[in-house]
mmCIF file of C-alpha atoms in Angstrom:
data_model
loop_
_atom_site.group_PDB
_atom_site.id
_atom_site.type_symbol
_atom_site.label_atom_id
_atom_site.label_comp_id
_atom_site.label_asym_id
_atom_site.label_seq_id
_atom_site.Cartn_x
_atom_site.Cartn_y
_atom_site.Cartn_z
ATOM 1 C CA UNK O 1387 -47.232 171.864 -79.954
ATOM 2 C CA UNK O 1388 -46.549 174.998 -78.000
ATOM 3 C CA UNK O 1389 -45.495 174.862 -74.399
ATOM 4 C CA UNK O 1390 -47.316 176.947 -71.913
ATOM 5 C CA UNK O 1391 -45.121 179.276 -69.972
ATOM 6 C CA UNK O 1392 -45.473 178.994 -66.251
ATOM 7 C CA UNK O 1393 -46.639 182.103 -64.547
ATOM 8 C CA UNK O 1394 -44.488 182.871 -61.570
ATOM 9 C CA UNK O 1395 -46.090 184.875 -58.856
ATOM 10 C CA UNK O 1396 -43.887 187.691 -57.641
ATOM 11 C CA UNK O 1397 -43.209 187.332 -53.934
ATOM 12 C CA UNK O 1398 -42.602 190.604 -52.228
ATOM 13 C CA UNK O 1399 -39.600 190.976 -50.010
ATOM 14 C CA UNK O 1400 -40.216 191.881 -46.355
ATOM 15 C CA UNK O 1401 -39.266 195.486 -47.107
ATOM 16 C CA UNK O 1402 -41.799 195.671 -49.961
ATOM 17 C CA UNK O 1403 -44.535 194.176 -47.797
ATOM 18 C CA UNK O 1404 -43.898 196.389 -44.808
ATOM 19 C CA UNK O 1405 -42.612 199.926 -45.420
ATOM 20 C CA UNK O 1406 -41.585 200.110 -41.761
ATOM 21 C CA UNK O 1407 -40.031 196.622 -41.795
ATOM 22 C CA UNK O 1408 -36.872 197.861 -40.074
ATOM 23 C CA UNK O 1409 -38.896 198.958 -37.053
ATOM 24 C CA UNK O 1410 -37.837 202.563 -37.489
ATOM 25 C CA UNK O 1411 -39.924 205.061 -35.520
ATOM 26 C CA UNK O 1412 -38.932 208.695 -35.999
ATOM 27 C CA UNK O 1413 -38.563 210.844 -32.903
ATOM 28 C CA UNK O 1414 -40.226 214.229 -33.401
ATOM 29 C CA UNK O 1415 -39.984 215.852 -29.940
ATOM 30 C CA UNK O 1416 -37.367 218.607 -30.397
ATOM 31 C CA UNK O 1417 -36.669 218.854 -26.678
ATOM 32 C CA UNK O 1418 -35.906 215.127 -26.486
ATOM 33 C CA UNK O 1419 -33.686 215.338 -29.566
ATOM 34 C CA UNK O 1420 -31.540 217.967 -27.853
ATOM 35 C CA UNK O 1421 -31.559 215.952 -24.607
ATOM 36 C CA UNK O 1422 -30.179 212.912 -26.416
ATOM 37 C CA UNK O 1423 -27.303 214.875 -27.930
ATOM 38 C CA UNK O 1424 -26.647 216.652 -24.615
ATOM 39 C CA UNK O 1425 -26.462 213.315 -22.781
ATOM 40 C CA UNK O 1426 -23.905 212.184 -25.360
ATOM 41 C CA UNK O 1427 -21.744 215.237 -24.552
ATOM 42 C CA UNK O 1428 -20.703 215.621 -28.169
ATOM 43 C CA UNK O 1429 -17.751 217.917 -28.764
ATOM 44 C CA UNK O 1430 -15.887 219.303 -31.781
ATOM 45 C CA UNK O 1431 -13.350 216.477 -31.506
ATOM 46 C CA UNK O 1432 -15.881 213.628 -31.837
ATOM 47 C CA UNK O 1433 -16.515 211.350 -34.792
ATOM 48 C CA UNK O 1434 -20.188 210.354 -34.465
ATOM 49 C CA UNK O 1435 -21.863 207.374 -36.099
ATOM 50 C CA UNK O 1436 -25.650 207.595 -36.381
ATOM 51 C CA UNK O 1437 -27.394 204.321 -37.219
ATOM 52 C CA UNK O 1438 -30.790 204.872 -38.822
ATOM 53 C CA UNK O 1439 -30.689 208.602 -39.515
ATOM 54 C CA UNK O 1440 -34.276 208.769 -40.815
ATOM 55 C CA UNK O 1441 -35.170 212.300 -41.907
ATOM 56 C CA UNK O 1442 -32.204 213.784 -40.048
ATOM 57 C CA UNK O 1443 -33.779 215.111 -36.844
ATOM 58 C CA UNK O 1444 -30.876 213.946 -34.643
ATOM 59 C CA UNK O 1445 -28.353 214.279 -37.477
ATOM 60 C CA UNK O 1446 -29.041 217.980 -37.824
ATOM 61 C CA UNK O 1447 -28.285 218.611 -34.132
ATOM 62 C CA UNK O 1448 -25.183 216.425 -34.235
ATOM 63 C CA UNK O 1449 -23.784 218.156 -37.317
ATOM 64 C CA UNK O 1450 -23.550 221.452 -35.430
ATOM 65 C CA UNK O 1451 -21.545 219.942 -32.582
ATOM 66 C CA UNK O 1452 -19.383 217.086 -33.844
ATOM 67 C CA UNK O 1453 -16.169 217.106 -35.846
ATOM 68 C CA UNK O 1454 -17.764 214.674 -38.279
ATOM 69 C CA UNK O 1455 -21.032 212.739 -38.520
ATOM 70 C CA UNK O 1456 -21.494 209.483 -40.417
ATOM 71 C CA UNK O 1457 -25.251 209.219 -40.987
ATOM 72 C CA UNK O 1458 -26.309 205.715 -42.043
ATOM 73 C CA UNK O 1459 -29.714 205.275 -43.669
ATOM 74 C CA UNK O 1460 -31.120 202.679 -46.063
ATOM 75 C CA UNK O 1461 -34.492 204.122 -47.122
ATOM 76 C CA UNK O 1462 -34.344 206.054 -50.431
ATOM 77 C CA UNK O 1463 -37.037 208.518 -49.338
ATOM 78 C CA UNK O 1464 -35.120 209.390 -46.189
ATOM 79 C CA UNK O 1465 -31.858 209.725 -48.108
ATOM 80 C CA UNK O 1466 -33.451 212.426 -50.256
ATOM 81 C CA UNK O 1467 -34.615 214.261 -47.143
ATOM 82 C CA UNK O 1468 -31.157 214.042 -45.588
ATOM 83 C CA UNK O 1469 -29.480 215.468 -48.672
ATOM 84 C CA UNK O 1470 -31.895 218.399 -48.725
ATOM 85 C CA UNK O 1471 -30.751 219.460 -45.253
ATOM 86 C CA UNK O 1472 -27.225 220.287 -46.532
ATOM 87 C CA UNK O 1473 -25.657 219.608 -43.145
ATOM 88 C CA UNK O 1474 -22.044 220.497 -42.496
ATOM 89 C CA UNK O 1475 -19.480 217.925 -41.311
ATOM 90 C CA UNK O 1476 -21.871 215.140 -42.355
ATOM 91 C CA UNK O 1477 -21.372 212.150 -44.640
ATOM 92 C CA UNK O 1478 -24.585 210.370 -45.659
ATOM 93 C CA UNK O 1479 -24.118 206.621 -46.119
ATOM 94 C CA UNK O 1480 -26.888 204.699 -47.879
ATOM 95 C CA UNK O 1481 -26.339 201.189 -46.603
ATOM 96 C CA UNK O 1482 -27.854 198.347 -44.628
ATOM 97 C CA UNK O 1483 -26.849 199.129 -41.027
ATOM 98 C CA UNK O 1484 -25.668 195.590 -40.362
ATOM 99 C CA UNK O 1485 -23.353 195.660 -43.390
ATOM 100 C CA UNK O 1486 -21.529 198.903 -42.687
ATOM 101 C CA UNK O 1487 -17.820 199.127 -42.061
ATOM 102 C CA UNK O 1488 -17.192 200.531 -38.605
ATOM 103 C CA UNK O 1489 -14.619 203.334 -38.333
ATOM 104 C CA UNK O 1490 -11.072 202.393 -37.403
ATOM 105 C CA UNK O 1491 -10.585 205.489 -35.277
ATOM 106 C CA UNK O 1492 -12.374 206.095 -31.944
ATOM 107 C CA UNK O 1493 -16.042 206.937 -32.469
ATOM 108 C CA UNK O 1494 -19.287 207.688 -30.625
ATOM 109 C CA UNK O 1495 -22.748 206.360 -31.498
ATOM 110 C CA UNK O 1496 -25.853 208.515 -31.090
ATOM 111 C CA UNK O 1497 -28.902 206.829 -32.577
ATOM 112 C CA UNK O 1498 -32.601 206.146 -32.496
ATOM 113 C CA UNK O 1499 -32.060 202.656 -33.872
ATOM 114 C CA UNK O 1500 -34.540 200.463 -35.799
ATOM 115 C CA UNK O 1501 -36.174 198.307 -33.124
ATOM 116 C CA UNK O 1502 -36.378 195.148 -35.230
ATOM 117 C CA UNK O 1503 -32.570 194.861 -35.379
ATOM 118 C CA UNK O 1504 -31.650 196.239 -31.940
ATOM 119 C CA UNK O 1505 -29.742 193.209 -30.656
ATOM 120 C CA UNK O 1506 -27.755 192.670 -33.911
ATOM 121 C CA UNK O 1507 -26.751 196.358 -33.813
ATOM 122 C CA UNK O 1508 -25.627 196.072 -30.199
ATOM 123 C CA UNK O 1509 -23.639 192.941 -31.010
ATOM 124 C CA UNK O 1510 -22.002 194.710 -33.939
ATOM 125 C CA UNK O 1511 -20.861 197.498 -31.613
ATOM 126 C CA UNK O 1512 -20.001 195.532 -28.465
ATOM 127 C CA UNK O 1513 -19.057 191.956 -29.326
ATOM 128 C CA UNK O 1514 -15.391 192.731 -29.796
ATOM 129 C CA UNK O 1515 -14.036 195.051 -27.100
ATOM 130 C CA UNK O 1516 -10.923 196.160 -29.009
ATOM 131 C CA UNK O 1517 -13.060 198.158 -31.458
ATOM 132 C CA UNK O 1518 -12.957 201.925 -31.869
ATOM 133 C CA UNK O 1519 -16.373 202.272 -30.200
ATOM 134 C CA UNK O 1520 -15.999 204.489 -27.129
ATOM 135 C CA UNK O 1521 -19.452 205.442 -25.955
ATOM 136 C CA UNK O 1522 -23.032 205.784 -27.109
ATOM 137 C CA UNK O 1523 -26.499 207.143 -26.419
ATOM 138 C CA UNK O 1524 -29.150 204.900 -27.934
ATOM 139 C CA UNK O 1525 -32.937 205.024 -28.099
ATOM 140 C CA UNK O 1526 -34.571 201.589 -28.148
ATOM 141 C CA UNK O 1527 -37.625 199.720 -26.890
ATOM 142 C CA UNK O 1528 -38.106 200.080 -23.138
ATOM 143 C CA UNK O 1529 -38.337 196.329 -22.570
ATOM 144 C CA UNK O 1530 -35.069 195.739 -24.410
ATOM 145 C CA UNK O 1531 -33.409 198.584 -22.496
ATOM 146 C CA UNK O 1532 -34.495 196.943 -19.230
ATOM 147 C CA UNK O 1533 -33.132 193.576 -20.380
ATOM 148 C CA UNK O 1534 -29.746 195.050 -21.287
ATOM 149 C CA UNK O 1535 -29.455 196.754 -17.875
ATOM 150 C CA UNK O 1536 -31.132 194.209 -15.578
ATOM 151 C CA UNK O 1537 -29.431 192.665 -12.527
ATOM 152 C CA UNK O 1538 -30.818 189.279 -13.610
ATOM 153 C CA UNK O 1539 -29.035 188.269 -16.826
ATOM 154 C CA UNK O 1540 -29.746 185.163 -18.889
ATOM 155 C CA UNK O 1541 -27.928 186.183 -22.083
ATOM 156 C CA UNK O 1542 -24.168 185.460 -22.188
ATOM 157 C CA UNK O 1543 -23.458 188.326 -24.574
ATOM 158 C CA UNK O 1544 -24.875 190.900 -22.128
ATOM 159 C CA UNK O 1545 -22.527 189.711 -19.376
ATOM 160 C CA UNK O 1546 -19.636 189.753 -21.850
ATOM 161 C CA UNK O 1547 -20.419 193.355 -22.847
ATOM 162 C CA UNK O 1548 -20.397 194.403 -19.196
ATOM 163 C CA UNK O 1549 -16.813 193.316 -18.734
ATOM 164 C CA UNK O 1550 -15.743 196.201 -20.973
ATOM 165 C CA UNK O 1551 -18.646 198.642 -21.088
ATOM 166 C CA UNK O 1552 -20.975 200.304 -18.583
ATOM 167 C CA UNK O 1553 -24.574 200.136 -19.851
ATOM 168 C CA UNK O 1554 -27.034 202.363 -17.997
ATOM 169 C CA UNK O 1555 -30.798 202.927 -18.249
ATOM 170 C CA UNK O 1556 -31.396 206.691 -18.359
ATOM 171 C CA UNK O 1557 -35.098 207.381 -18.851
ATOM 172 C CA UNK O 1558 -38.322 206.328 -20.527
ATOM 173 C CA UNK O 1559 -39.659 207.945 -23.699
ATOM 174 C CA UNK O 1560 -43.460 207.577 -24.134
ATOM 175 C CA UNK O 1561 -44.570 206.197 -27.492
ATOM 176 C CA UNK O 1562 -46.459 209.422 -28.357
ATOM 177 C CA UNK O 1563 -43.125 211.116 -29.117
ATOM 178 C CA UNK O 1564 -42.603 209.001 -32.249
ATOM 179 C CA UNK O 1565 -44.021 208.842 -35.742
ATOM 180 C CA UNK O 1566 -45.332 206.292 -36.393
ATOM 181 C CA UNK O 1567 -45.832 205.548 -32.668
ATOM 182 C CA UNK O 1568 -44.419 202.137 -31.695
ATOM 183 C CA UNK O 1569 -46.624 199.659 -29.857
ATOM 184 C CA UNK O 1570 -44.641 200.109 -26.650
ATOM 185 C CA UNK O 1571 -42.741 202.873 -24.874
ATOM 186 C CA UNK O 1572 -39.061 203.448 -25.544
ATOM 187 C CA UNK O 1573 -36.072 204.391 -23.418
ATOM 188 C CA UNK O 1574 -32.631 205.953 -23.573
ATOM 189 C CA UNK O 1575 -29.552 203.977 -22.552
ATOM 190 C CA UNK O 1576 -25.951 205.091 -22.364
ATOM 191 C CA UNK O 1577 -22.908 202.948 -23.090
ATOM 192 C CA UNK O 1578 -19.436 203.942 -21.881
ATOM 193 C CA UNK O 1579 -16.191 202.058 -22.259
ATOM 194 C CA UNK O 1580 -14.816 201.185 -18.817
ATOM 195 C CA UNK O 1581 -11.641 203.049 -17.864
ATOM 196 C CA UNK O 1582 -10.303 199.696 -16.642
ATOM 197 C CA UNK O 1583 -11.822 196.532 -18.148
ATOM 198 C CA UNK O 1584 -12.846 193.776 -15.771
ATOM 199 C CA UNK O 1585 -11.436 191.167 -18.175
ATOM 200 C CA UNK O 1586 -8.480 192.014 -20.455
ATOM 201 C CA UNK O 1587 -9.493 192.683 -24.072
ATOM 202 C CA UNK O 1588 -7.138 189.994 -25.339
ATOM 203 C CA UNK O 1589 -9.011 187.369 -23.272
ATOM 204 C CA UNK O 1590 -12.510 188.131 -24.540
ATOM 205 C CA UNK O 1591 -12.943 184.771 -26.307
ATOM 206 C CA UNK O 1592 -11.822 182.856 -23.214
ATOM 207 C CA UNK O 1593 -14.285 184.769 -21.056
ATOM 208 C CA UNK O 1594 -17.026 184.270 -23.642
ATOM 209 C CA UNK O 1595 -16.481 180.512 -23.436
ATOM 210 C CA UNK O 1596 -16.880 180.646 -19.662
ATOM 211 C CA UNK O 1597 -20.060 182.727 -19.657
ATOM 212 C CA UNK O 1598 -21.616 180.622 -22.442
ATOM 213 C CA UNK O 1599 -20.989 177.507 -20.387
ATOM 214 C CA UNK O 1600 -22.302 178.930 -17.116
ATOM 215 C CA UNK O 1601 -25.474 180.496 -18.531
ATOM 216 C CA UNK O 1602 -26.677 177.355 -20.287
ATOM 217 C CA UNK O 1603 -28.854 177.048 -17.175
ATOM 218 C CA UNK O 1604 -29.247 180.593 -15.780
ATOM 219 C CA UNK O 1605 -31.363 179.483 -12.809
ATOM 220 C CA UNK O 1606 -28.714 177.010 -11.605
ATOM 221 C CA UNK O 1607 -26.487 177.566 -8.589
ATOM 222 C CA UNK O 1608 -22.836 178.305 -9.275
ATOM 223 C CA UNK O 1609 -21.894 174.860 -7.898
ATOM 224 C CA UNK O 1610 -24.033 173.144 -10.510
ATOM 225 C CA UNK O 1611 -23.297 175.562 -13.373
ATOM 226 C CA UNK O 1612 -19.509 175.170 -13.019
ATOM 227 C CA UNK O 1613 -19.497 171.440 -12.330
ATOM 228 C CA UNK O 1614 -16.893 169.868 -14.588
ATOM 229 C CA UNK O 1615 -14.772 173.006 -14.657
ATOM 230 C CA UNK O 1616 -13.987 173.644 -10.979
ATOM 231 C CA UNK O 1617 -13.080 170.847 -8.573
ATOM 232 C CA UNK O 1618 -14.884 170.839 -5.180
ATOM 233 C CA UNK O 1619 -11.902 172.467 -3.465
ATOM 234 C CA UNK O 1620 -11.586 175.083 -6.217
ATOM 235 C CA UNK O 1621 -15.317 175.764 -5.906
ATOM 236 C CA UNK O 1622 -14.988 176.382 -2.153
ATOM 237 C CA UNK O 1623 -12.182 178.837 -2.838
ATOM 238 C CA UNK O 1624 -14.235 180.566 -5.534
ATOM 239 C CA UNK O 1625 -17.312 180.918 -3.313
ATOM 240 C CA UNK O 1626 -15.195 182.428 -0.551
ATOM 241 C CA UNK O 1627 -13.835 184.970 -3.040
ATOM 242 C CA UNK O 1628 -17.348 185.714 -4.274
ATOM 243 C CA UNK O 1629 -18.768 186.043 -0.773
ATOM 244 C CA UNK O 1630 -21.400 183.395 -1.511
ATOM 245 C CA UNK O 1631 -22.596 181.075 1.251
ATOM 246 C CA UNK O 1632 -26.024 179.974 0.094
ATOM 247 C CA UNK O 1633 -26.996 178.683 -3.326
ATOM 248 C CA UNK O 1634 -27.751 181.617 -5.611
ATOM 249 C CA UNK O 1635 -28.667 181.692 -9.290
ATOM 250 C CA UNK O 1636 -25.735 182.383 -11.616
ATOM 251 C CA UNK O 1637 -27.971 184.848 -13.473
ATOM 252 C CA UNK O 1638 -27.755 187.149 -10.422
ATOM 253 C CA UNK O 1639 -23.953 187.372 -10.292
ATOM 254 C CA UNK O 1640 -22.624 190.927 -10.460
ATOM 255 C CA UNK O 1641 -20.071 192.180 -12.975
ATOM 256 C CA UNK O 1642 -17.384 192.042 -10.287
ATOM 257 C CA UNK O 1643 -18.335 188.463 -9.353
ATOM 258 C CA UNK O 1644 -18.055 187.410 -12.997
ATOM 259 C CA UNK O 1645 -14.609 189.013 -13.097
ATOM 260 C CA UNK O 1646 -13.567 187.117 -9.972
ATOM 261 C CA UNK O 1647 -14.906 183.841 -11.391
ATOM 262 C CA UNK O 1648 -12.834 184.354 -14.527
ATOM 263 C CA UNK O 1649 -9.739 185.324 -12.527
ATOM 264 C CA UNK O 1650 -9.981 182.248 -10.283
ATOM 265 C CA UNK O 1651 -10.511 179.955 -13.279
ATOM 266 C CA UNK O 1652 -7.466 181.292 -15.121
ATOM 267 C CA UNK O 1653 -5.300 181.093 -12.007
ATOM 268 C CA UNK O 1654 -6.361 177.749 -10.544
ATOM 269 C CA UNK O 1655 -8.120 175.646 -13.212
ATOM 270 C CA UNK O 1656 -5.975 173.769 -15.797
ATOM 271 C CA UNK O 1657 -6.548 175.001 -19.352
ATOM 272 C CA UNK O 1658 -7.899 171.674 -20.567
ATOM 273 C CA UNK O 1659 -10.938 172.195 -18.311
ATOM 274 C CA UNK O 1660 -11.687 175.730 -19.490
ATOM 275 C CA UNK O 1661 -14.971 175.948 -21.404
ATOM 276 C CA UNK O 1662 -14.506 176.830 -25.076
ATOM 277 C CA UNK O 1663 -16.580 179.120 -27.232
ATOM 278 C CA UNK O 1664 -18.295 176.654 -29.592
ATOM 279 C CA UNK O 1665 -19.615 179.020 -32.263
ATOM 280 C CA UNK O 1666 -17.431 181.849 -33.464
ATOM 281 C CA UNK O 1667 -18.499 185.363 -32.608
ATOM 282 C CA UNK O 1668 -19.420 187.306 -35.717
ATOM 283 C CA UNK O 1669 -16.509 189.678 -36.253
ATOM 284 C CA UNK O 1670 -17.365 193.308 -36.543
ATOM 285 C CA UNK O 1671 -15.939 194.983 -39.582
ATOM 286 C CA UNK O 1672 -13.641 197.949 -39.919
ATOM 287 C CA UNK O 1673 -13.113 200.313 -42.781
#
């Protein structure tokens, strides 16, 4: 008696199903391409990392200005296009963006990043402030750009980034400037390492524990959000330092107010009451 072999249906991976799975939309406006590189103020001393190089539109401009360009791209078709350009000072890296090894030396990022992995890319660059990342000019979805630069912040990681980096919304880019056009408009943001960090680099995990704890309920007042950490008398002292009289949402605290909150906690609150970071922050990798 012969056994029938089971027929297994091949299930396509997300990349096979959707050629543009990464959310990569190529910018084709030459004037905007030059604007992006000009905003980045790239010089002959800069090491530039480009995440999602595509067909090399930005890469080509960067290669004529930077000391060295590391162009990261995963798509085989785009890799062939990049190699045909024969750009100077450029190393083409065929790799998943989220698996790359970040440079050890100081570097700049100039990228039109794949929209589907925007937040993971930002976390890779900004989650650990002692990295070699110095500054960046990034094209991303307009809504995401607004969220990263808003005065109302619900995400702990965005507040953490702002202790060490200035993130600024520069301008909108209409969807017609891309191929294929995304469903929404895009925007340019800049990221610059602060000359003086609000929280010391060595204390980033302590601060992260605090901001995680406070933003569990972003709409809460600071009195309620820090209950269990600050005593009533410590809270009065903190609110005086913050210049807060009425109940305001913790999601509206400024960068400076977050810095003051951290400073007061470290100085006046016993360590056993400090909030702890429960889940470890994914370490970014270095080459």
